[in-house]
XYZ file of N, CA and C in Angstrom:
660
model
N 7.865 1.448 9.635
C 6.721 2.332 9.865
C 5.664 2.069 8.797
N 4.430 2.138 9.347
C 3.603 2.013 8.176
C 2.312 3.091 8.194
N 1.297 2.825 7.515
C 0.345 4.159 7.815
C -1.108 3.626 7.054
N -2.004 3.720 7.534
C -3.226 3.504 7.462
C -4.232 4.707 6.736
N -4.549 4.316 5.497
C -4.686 6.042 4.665
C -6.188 5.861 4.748
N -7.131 6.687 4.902
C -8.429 6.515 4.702
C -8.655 7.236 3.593
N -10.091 6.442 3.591
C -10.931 7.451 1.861
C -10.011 7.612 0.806
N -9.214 6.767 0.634
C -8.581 6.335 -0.675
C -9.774 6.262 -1.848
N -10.372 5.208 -1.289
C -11.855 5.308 -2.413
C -12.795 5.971 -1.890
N -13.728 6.022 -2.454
C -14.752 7.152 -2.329
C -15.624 5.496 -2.333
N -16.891 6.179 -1.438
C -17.973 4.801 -1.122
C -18.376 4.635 -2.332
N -18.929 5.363 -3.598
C -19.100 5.043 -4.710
C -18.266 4.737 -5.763
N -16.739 4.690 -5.325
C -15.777 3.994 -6.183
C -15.817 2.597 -5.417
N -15.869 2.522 -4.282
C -16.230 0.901 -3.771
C -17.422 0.391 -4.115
N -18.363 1.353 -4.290
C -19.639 0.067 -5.275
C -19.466 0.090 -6.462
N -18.431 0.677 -6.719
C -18.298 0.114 -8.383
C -17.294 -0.552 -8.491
N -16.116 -0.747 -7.698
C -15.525 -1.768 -7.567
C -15.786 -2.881 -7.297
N -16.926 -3.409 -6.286
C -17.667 -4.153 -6.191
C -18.628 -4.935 -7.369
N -19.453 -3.915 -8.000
C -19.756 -4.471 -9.091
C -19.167 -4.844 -9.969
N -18.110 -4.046 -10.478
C -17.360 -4.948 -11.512
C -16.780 -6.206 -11.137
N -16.284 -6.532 -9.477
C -16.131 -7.624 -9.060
C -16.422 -8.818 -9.464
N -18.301 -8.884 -9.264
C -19.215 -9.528 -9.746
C -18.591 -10.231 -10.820
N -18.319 -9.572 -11.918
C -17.958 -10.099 -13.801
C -16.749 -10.507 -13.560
N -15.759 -10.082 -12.639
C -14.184 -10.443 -12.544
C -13.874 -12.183 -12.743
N -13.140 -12.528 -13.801
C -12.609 -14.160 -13.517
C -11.625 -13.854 -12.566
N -11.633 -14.564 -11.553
C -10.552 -14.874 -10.296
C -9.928 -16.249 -11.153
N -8.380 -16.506 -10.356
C -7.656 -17.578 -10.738
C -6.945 -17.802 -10.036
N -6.219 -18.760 -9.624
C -4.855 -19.230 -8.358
C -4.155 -18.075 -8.078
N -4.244 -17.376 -7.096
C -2.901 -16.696 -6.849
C -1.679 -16.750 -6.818
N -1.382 -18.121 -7.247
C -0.190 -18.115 -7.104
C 0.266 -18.643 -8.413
N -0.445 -17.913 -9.690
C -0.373 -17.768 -11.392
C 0.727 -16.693 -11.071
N 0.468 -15.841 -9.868
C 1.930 -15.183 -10.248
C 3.200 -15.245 -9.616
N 3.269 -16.103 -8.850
C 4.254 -16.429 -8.257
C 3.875 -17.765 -7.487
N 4.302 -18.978 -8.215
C 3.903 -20.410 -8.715
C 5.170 -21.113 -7.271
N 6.338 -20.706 -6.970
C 7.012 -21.110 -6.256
C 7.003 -20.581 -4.371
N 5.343 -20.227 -4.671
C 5.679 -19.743 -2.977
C 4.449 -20.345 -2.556
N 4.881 -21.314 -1.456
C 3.676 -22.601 -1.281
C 3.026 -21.794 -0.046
N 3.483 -20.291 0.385
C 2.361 -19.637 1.655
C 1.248 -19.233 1.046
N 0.787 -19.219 -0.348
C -0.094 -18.166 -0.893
C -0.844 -19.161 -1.503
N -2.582 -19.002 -0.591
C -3.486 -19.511 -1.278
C -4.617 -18.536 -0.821
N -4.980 -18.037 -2.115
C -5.801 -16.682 -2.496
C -5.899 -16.934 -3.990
N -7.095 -16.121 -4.436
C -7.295 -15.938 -5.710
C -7.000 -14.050 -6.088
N -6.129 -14.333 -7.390
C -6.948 -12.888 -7.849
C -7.355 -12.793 -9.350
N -7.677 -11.479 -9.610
C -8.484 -11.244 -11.054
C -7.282 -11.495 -12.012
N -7.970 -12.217 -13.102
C -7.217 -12.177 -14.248
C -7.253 -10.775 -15.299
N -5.819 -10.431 -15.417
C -6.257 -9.245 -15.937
C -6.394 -9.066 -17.061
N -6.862 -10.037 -18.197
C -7.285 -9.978 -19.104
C -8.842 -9.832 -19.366
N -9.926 -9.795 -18.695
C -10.516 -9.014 -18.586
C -10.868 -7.842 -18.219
N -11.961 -7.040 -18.874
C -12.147 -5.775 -19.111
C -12.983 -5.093 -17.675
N -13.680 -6.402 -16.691
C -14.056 -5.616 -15.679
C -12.710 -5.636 -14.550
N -11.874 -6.349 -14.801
C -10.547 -6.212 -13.986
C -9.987 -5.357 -14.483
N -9.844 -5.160 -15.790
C -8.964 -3.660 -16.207
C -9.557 -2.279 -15.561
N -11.043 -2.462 -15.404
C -11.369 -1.174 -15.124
C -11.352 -1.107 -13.522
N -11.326 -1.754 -12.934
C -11.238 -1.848 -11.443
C -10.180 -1.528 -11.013
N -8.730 -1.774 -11.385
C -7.788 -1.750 -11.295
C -7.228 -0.134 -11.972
N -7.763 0.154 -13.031
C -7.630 1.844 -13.237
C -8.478 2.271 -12.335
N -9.304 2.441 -11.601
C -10.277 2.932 -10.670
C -9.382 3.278 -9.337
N -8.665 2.371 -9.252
C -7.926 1.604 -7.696
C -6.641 2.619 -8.278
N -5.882 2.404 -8.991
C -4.725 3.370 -9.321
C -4.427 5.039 -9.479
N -5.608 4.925 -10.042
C -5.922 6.380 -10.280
C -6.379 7.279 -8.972
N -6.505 6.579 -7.842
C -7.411 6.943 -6.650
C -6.005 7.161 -6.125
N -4.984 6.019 -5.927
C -3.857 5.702 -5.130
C -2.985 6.987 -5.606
N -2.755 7.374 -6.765
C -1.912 7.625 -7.213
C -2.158 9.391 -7.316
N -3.575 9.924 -6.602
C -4.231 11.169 -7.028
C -3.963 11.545 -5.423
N -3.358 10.263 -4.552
C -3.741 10.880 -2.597
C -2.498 11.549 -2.198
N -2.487 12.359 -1.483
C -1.929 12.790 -1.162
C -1.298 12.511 0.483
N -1.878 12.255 0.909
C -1.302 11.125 2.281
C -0.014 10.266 1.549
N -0.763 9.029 0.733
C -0.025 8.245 0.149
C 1.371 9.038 -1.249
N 1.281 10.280 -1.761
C 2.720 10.442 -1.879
C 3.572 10.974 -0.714
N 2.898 11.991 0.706
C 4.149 12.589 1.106
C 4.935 11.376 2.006
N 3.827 9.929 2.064
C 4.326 9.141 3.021
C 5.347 8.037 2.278
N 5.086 7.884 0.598
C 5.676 6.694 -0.028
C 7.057 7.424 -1.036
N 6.902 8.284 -1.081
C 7.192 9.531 -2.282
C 7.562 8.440 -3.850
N 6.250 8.053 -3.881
C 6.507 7.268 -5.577
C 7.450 7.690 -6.222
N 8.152 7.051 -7.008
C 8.547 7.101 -8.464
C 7.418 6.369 -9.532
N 6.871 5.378 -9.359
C 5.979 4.085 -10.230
C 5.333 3.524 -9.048
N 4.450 3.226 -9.552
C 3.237 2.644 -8.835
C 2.668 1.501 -9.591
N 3.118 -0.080 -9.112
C 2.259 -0.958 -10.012
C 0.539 -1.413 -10.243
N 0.394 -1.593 -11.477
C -1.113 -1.735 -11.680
C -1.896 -2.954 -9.996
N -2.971 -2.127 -9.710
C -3.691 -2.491 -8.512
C -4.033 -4.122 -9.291
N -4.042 -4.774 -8.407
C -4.705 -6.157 -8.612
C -5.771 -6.651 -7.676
N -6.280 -7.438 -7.816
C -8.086 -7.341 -6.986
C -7.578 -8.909 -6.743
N -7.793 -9.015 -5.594
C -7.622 -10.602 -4.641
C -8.699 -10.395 -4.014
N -8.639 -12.338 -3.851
C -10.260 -12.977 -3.053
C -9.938 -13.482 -2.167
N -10.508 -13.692 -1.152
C -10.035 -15.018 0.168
C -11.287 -15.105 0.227
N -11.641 -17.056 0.145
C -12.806 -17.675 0.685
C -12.090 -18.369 1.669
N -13.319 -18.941 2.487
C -12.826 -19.707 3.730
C -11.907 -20.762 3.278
N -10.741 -20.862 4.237
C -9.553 -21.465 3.950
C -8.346 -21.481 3.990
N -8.443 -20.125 2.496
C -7.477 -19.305 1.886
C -6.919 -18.564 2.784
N -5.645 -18.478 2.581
C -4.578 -17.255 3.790
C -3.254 -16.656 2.764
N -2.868 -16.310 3.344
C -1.172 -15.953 2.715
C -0.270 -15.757 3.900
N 0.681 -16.953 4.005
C 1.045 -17.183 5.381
C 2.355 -16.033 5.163
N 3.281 -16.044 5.954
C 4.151 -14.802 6.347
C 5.286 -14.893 5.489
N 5.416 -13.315 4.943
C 6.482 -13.700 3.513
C 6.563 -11.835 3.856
N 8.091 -11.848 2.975
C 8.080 -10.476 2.797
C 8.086 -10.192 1.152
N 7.820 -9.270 0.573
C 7.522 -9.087 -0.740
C 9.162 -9.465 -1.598
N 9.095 -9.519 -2.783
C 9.962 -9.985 -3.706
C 10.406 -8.505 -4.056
N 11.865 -8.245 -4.449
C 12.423 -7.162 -4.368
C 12.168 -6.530 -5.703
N 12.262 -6.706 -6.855
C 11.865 -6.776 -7.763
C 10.220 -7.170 -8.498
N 9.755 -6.432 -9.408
C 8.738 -6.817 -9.867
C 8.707 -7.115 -11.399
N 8.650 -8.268 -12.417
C 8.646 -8.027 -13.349
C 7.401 -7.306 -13.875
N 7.510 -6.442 -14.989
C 6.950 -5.076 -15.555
C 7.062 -5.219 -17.032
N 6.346 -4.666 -17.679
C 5.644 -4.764 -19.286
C 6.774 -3.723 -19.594
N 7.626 -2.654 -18.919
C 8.213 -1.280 -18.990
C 9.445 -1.897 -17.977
N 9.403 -3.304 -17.658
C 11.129 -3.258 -17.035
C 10.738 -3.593 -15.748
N 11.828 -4.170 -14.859
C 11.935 -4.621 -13.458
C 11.423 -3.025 -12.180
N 10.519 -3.692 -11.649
C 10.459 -2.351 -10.932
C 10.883 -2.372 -9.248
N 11.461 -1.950 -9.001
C 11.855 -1.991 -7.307
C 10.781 -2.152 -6.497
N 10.444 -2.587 -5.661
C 9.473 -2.928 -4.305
C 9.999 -2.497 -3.438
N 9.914 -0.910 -3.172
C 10.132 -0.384 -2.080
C 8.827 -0.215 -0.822
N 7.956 0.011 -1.593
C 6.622 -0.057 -0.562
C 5.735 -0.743 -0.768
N 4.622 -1.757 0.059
C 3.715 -2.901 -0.184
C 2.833 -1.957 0.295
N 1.176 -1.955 -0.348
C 0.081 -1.579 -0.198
C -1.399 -2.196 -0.200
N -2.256 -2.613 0.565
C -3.084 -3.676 0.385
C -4.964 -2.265 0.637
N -5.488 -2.350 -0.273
C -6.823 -1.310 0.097
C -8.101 -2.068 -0.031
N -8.354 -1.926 1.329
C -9.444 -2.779 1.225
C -10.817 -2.390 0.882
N -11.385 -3.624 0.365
C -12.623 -3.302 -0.887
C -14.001 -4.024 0.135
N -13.701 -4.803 0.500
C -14.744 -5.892 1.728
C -15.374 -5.250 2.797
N -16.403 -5.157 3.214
C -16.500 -4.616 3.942
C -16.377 -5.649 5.555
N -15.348 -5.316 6.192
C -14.738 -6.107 7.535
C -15.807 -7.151 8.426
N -17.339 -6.251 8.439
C -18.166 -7.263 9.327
C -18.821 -8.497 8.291
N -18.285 -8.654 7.182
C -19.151 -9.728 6.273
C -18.521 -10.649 6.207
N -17.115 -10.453 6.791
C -16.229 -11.836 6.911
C -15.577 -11.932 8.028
N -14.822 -13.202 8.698
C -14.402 -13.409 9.652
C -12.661 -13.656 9.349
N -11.392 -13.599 9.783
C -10.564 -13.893 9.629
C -9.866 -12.973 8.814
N -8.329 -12.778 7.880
C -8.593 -12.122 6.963
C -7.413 -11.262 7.052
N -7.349 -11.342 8.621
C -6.583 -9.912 8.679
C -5.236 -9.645 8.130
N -5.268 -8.614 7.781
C -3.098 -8.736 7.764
C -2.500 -8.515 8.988
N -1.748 -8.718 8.676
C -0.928 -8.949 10.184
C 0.896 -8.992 9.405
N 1.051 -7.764 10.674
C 2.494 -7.036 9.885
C 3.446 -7.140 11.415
N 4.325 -7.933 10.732
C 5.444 -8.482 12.519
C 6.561 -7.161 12.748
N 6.197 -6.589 13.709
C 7.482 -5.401 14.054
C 8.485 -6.356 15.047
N 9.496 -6.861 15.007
C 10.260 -7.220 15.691
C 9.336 -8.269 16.516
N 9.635 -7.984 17.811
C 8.506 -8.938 18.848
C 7.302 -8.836 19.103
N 6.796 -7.713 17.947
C 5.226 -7.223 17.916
C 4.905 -7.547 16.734
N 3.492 -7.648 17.006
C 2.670 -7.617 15.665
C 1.708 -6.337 15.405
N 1.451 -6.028 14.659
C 0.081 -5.401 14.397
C -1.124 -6.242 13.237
N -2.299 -6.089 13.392
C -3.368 -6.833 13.043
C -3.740 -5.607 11.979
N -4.084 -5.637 11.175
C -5.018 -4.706 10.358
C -6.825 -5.136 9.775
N -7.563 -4.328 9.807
C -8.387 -5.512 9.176
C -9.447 -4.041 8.173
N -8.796 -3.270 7.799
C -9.464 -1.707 7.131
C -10.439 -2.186 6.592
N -11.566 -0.685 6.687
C -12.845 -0.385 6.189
C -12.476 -0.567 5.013
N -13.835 -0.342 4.003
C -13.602 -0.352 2.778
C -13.217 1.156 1.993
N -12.162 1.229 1.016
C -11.561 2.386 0.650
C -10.411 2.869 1.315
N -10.339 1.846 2.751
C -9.088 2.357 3.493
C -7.731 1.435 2.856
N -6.710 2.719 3.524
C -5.039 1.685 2.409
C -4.357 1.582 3.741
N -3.966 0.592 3.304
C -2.548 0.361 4.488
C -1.194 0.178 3.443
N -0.008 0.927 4.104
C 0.969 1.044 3.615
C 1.863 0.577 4.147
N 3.722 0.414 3.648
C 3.980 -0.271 4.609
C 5.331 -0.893 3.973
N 6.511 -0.744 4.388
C 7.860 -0.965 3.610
C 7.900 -2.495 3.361
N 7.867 -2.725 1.727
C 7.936 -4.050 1.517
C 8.669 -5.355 1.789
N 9.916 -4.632 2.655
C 10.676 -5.919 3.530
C 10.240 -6.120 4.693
N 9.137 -5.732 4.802
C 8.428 -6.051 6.371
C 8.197 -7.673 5.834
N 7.872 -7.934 7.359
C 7.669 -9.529 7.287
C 5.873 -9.382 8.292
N 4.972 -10.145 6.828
C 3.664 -9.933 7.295
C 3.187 -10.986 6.237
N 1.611 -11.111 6.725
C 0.582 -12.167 6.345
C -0.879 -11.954 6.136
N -1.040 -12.761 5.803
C -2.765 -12.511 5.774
C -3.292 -13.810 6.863
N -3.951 -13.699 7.520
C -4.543 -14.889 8.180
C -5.577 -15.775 7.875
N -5.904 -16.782 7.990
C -6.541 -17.432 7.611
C -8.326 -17.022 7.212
N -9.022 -16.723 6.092
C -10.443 -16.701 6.234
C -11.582 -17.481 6.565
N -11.736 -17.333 7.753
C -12.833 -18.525 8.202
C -14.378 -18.470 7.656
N -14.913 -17.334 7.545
C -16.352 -17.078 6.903
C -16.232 -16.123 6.118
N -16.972 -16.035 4.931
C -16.963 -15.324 3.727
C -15.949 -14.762 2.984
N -16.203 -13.394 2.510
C -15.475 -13.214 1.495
C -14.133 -11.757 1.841
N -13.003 -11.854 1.673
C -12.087 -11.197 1.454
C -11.932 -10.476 0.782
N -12.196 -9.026 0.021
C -11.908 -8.319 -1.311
C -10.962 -7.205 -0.991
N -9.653 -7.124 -1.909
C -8.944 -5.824 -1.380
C -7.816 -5.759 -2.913
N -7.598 -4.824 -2.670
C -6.211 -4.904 -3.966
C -4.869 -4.442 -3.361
N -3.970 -5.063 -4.326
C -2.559 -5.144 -3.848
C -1.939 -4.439 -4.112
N -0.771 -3.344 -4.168
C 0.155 -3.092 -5.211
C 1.162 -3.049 -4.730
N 1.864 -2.046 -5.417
C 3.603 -1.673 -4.879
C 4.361 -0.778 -5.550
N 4.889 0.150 -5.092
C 5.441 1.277 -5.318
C 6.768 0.987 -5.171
N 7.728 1.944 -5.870
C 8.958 2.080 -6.421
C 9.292 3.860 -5.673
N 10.217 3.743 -4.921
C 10.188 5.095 -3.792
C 11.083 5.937 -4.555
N 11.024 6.989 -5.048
C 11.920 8.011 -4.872
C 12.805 7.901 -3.528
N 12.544 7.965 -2.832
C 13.395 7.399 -1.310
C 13.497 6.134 -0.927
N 14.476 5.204 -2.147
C 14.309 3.926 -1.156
C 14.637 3.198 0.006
N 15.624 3.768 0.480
C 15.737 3.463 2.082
C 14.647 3.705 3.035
N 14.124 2.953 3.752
C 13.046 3.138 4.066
C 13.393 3.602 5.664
N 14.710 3.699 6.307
C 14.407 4.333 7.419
C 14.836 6.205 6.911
N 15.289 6.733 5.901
C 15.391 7.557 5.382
C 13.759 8.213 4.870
N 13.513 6.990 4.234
C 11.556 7.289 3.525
C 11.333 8.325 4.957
N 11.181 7.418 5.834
C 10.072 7.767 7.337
C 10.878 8.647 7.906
N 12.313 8.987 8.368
C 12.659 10.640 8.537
C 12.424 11.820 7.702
N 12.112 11.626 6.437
C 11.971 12.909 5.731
C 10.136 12.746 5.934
N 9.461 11.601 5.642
C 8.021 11.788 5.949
C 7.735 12.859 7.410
N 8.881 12.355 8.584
C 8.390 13.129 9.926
C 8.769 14.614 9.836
N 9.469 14.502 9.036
C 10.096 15.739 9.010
C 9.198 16.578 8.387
N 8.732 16.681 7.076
C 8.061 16.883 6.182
C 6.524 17.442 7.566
N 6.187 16.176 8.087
C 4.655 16.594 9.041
C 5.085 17.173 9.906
N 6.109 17.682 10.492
C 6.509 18.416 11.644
C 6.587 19.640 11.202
N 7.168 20.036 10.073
C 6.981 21.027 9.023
C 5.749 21.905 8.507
N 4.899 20.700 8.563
C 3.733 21.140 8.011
C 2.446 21.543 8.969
N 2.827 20.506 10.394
C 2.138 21.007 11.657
C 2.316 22.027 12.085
N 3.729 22.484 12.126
C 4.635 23.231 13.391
C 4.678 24.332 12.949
N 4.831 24.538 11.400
C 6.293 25.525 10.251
C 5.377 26.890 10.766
N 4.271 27.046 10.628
C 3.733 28.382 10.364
C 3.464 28.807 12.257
N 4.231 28.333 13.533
C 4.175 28.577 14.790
C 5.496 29.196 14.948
N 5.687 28.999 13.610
C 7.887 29.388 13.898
C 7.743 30.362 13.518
N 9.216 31.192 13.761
C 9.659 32.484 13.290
C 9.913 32.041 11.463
N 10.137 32.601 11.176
C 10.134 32.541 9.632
C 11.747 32.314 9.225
N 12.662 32.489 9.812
C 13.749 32.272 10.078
C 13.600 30.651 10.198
N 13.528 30.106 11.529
C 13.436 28.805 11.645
C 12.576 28.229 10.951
N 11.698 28.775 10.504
C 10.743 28.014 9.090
C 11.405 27.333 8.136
N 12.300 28.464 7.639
C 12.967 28.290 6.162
C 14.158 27.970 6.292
N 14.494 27.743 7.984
C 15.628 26.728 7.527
C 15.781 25.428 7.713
N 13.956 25.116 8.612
C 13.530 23.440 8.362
C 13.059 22.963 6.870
N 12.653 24.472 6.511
C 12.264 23.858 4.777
C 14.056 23.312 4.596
N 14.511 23.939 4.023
C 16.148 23.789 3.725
C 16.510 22.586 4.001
N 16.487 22.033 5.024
C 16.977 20.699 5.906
C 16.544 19.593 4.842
N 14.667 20.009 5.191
C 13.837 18.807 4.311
C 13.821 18.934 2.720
N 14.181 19.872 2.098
C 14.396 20.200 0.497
C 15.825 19.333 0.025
N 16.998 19.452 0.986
C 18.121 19.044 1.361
C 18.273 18.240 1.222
N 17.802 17.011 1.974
C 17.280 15.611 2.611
C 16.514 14.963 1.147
N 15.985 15.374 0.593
C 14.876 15.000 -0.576
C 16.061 14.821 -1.718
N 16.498 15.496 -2.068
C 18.111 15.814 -3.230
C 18.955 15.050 -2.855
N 19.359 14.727 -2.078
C 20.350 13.773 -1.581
C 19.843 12.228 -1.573
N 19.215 12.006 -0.877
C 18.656 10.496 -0.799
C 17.687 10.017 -2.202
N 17.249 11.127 -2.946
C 16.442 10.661 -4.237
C 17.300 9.909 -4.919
N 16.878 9.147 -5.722
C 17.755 8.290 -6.415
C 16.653 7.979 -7.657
């Protein structure tokens, strides 16, 4: 299951993401992971200071939504990283690495997140594209919008044929890492939150119970 979060950024956190863009050194994408010959993309080096601040901009947004905890239920959230695609560039079909090395220790990759910064009609190609079994889905989000999305999915970026690509990456570490567990307590949780106050108060509080239940048990 995955989920498409809007207004993650605010239009004026995307022009300032944008601008700091501008100053960003880009470098091989695959400086961080040198052994995977699907990935040709650039992203920011984060030793500069307009990538540091772009990337607190991008985290601090992710990490303040509320869509994105009742759907991921974080434990850690890794620092946002800012990727480029010029015409060419793709990231052919891979599922994320289970592990992340971390400045604070190995962090689990329970959920993959990509928010896009580009605005969709200035480039052609681009899209992600996330394989459900014998389906695909295409994504290609506004700017400020997140797509979410359990990191053993098997997905890609497609090839960029005209202009420019801008979006950032990250990945979360679930309080719920089973991810068909994640997405029953998520439905549960919105069925709860749609439904709860149509119920008797009785059956209210004993779907709270279920889902309070469910949360204690599977947390880890």
């Amino acid at each position: 299951m995955f989920l498409l979060v809007k207004n993650v950024l605010s239009p004026a956190e995307v022009d300032q993401v944008r601008q700091l863009a501008r100053a960003v050194r880009f470098m091989d994408g695959r400086a961080s992971n040198p052994h995977n010959t699907a990935k040709k993309n650039l992203q920011a080096d984060m030793s500069g200071a307009e990538a540091q601040k772009a990337s607190q901009i991008a985290g601090a947004a992710i990490a303040a939504n509320e869509e994105v905890r009742n759907f991921a239920f974080p434990k850690r959230i890794a620092t946002p990283l800012l990727s480029r695609y010029e015409p060419g560039m793709t990231y052919g079909a891979h599922s994320d690495a289970a592990f992340l090395p971390l400045p604070t220790g190995p962090m689990r990759s329970d959920v993959s997140a990509t928010l896009f910064i580009g605005d969709p009609a200035t480039y052609d190609g681009g899209e992600l594209r996330i394989h459900l079994g014998s389906e695909t889905v295409t994504i290609k989000g506004n700017p400020g919008e997140m797509i979410i999305y359990p990191s053993n999915t098997l997905h890609e970026v497609v090839p960029v044929t005209r202009g420019e690509r801008l979006a950032f990456f990250t990945f979360m570490e679930s309080v719920i890492p089973d991810h068909v567990q994640r997405e029953l307590l998520y439905t549960l949780n919105e069925v709860y939150a749609l439904e709860g106050l149509k119920m008797d108060w009785e059956n209210r509080t004993r779907l709270q119970y279920v889902s309070n239940s469910l949360h204690r048990i599977w947390a880890k």
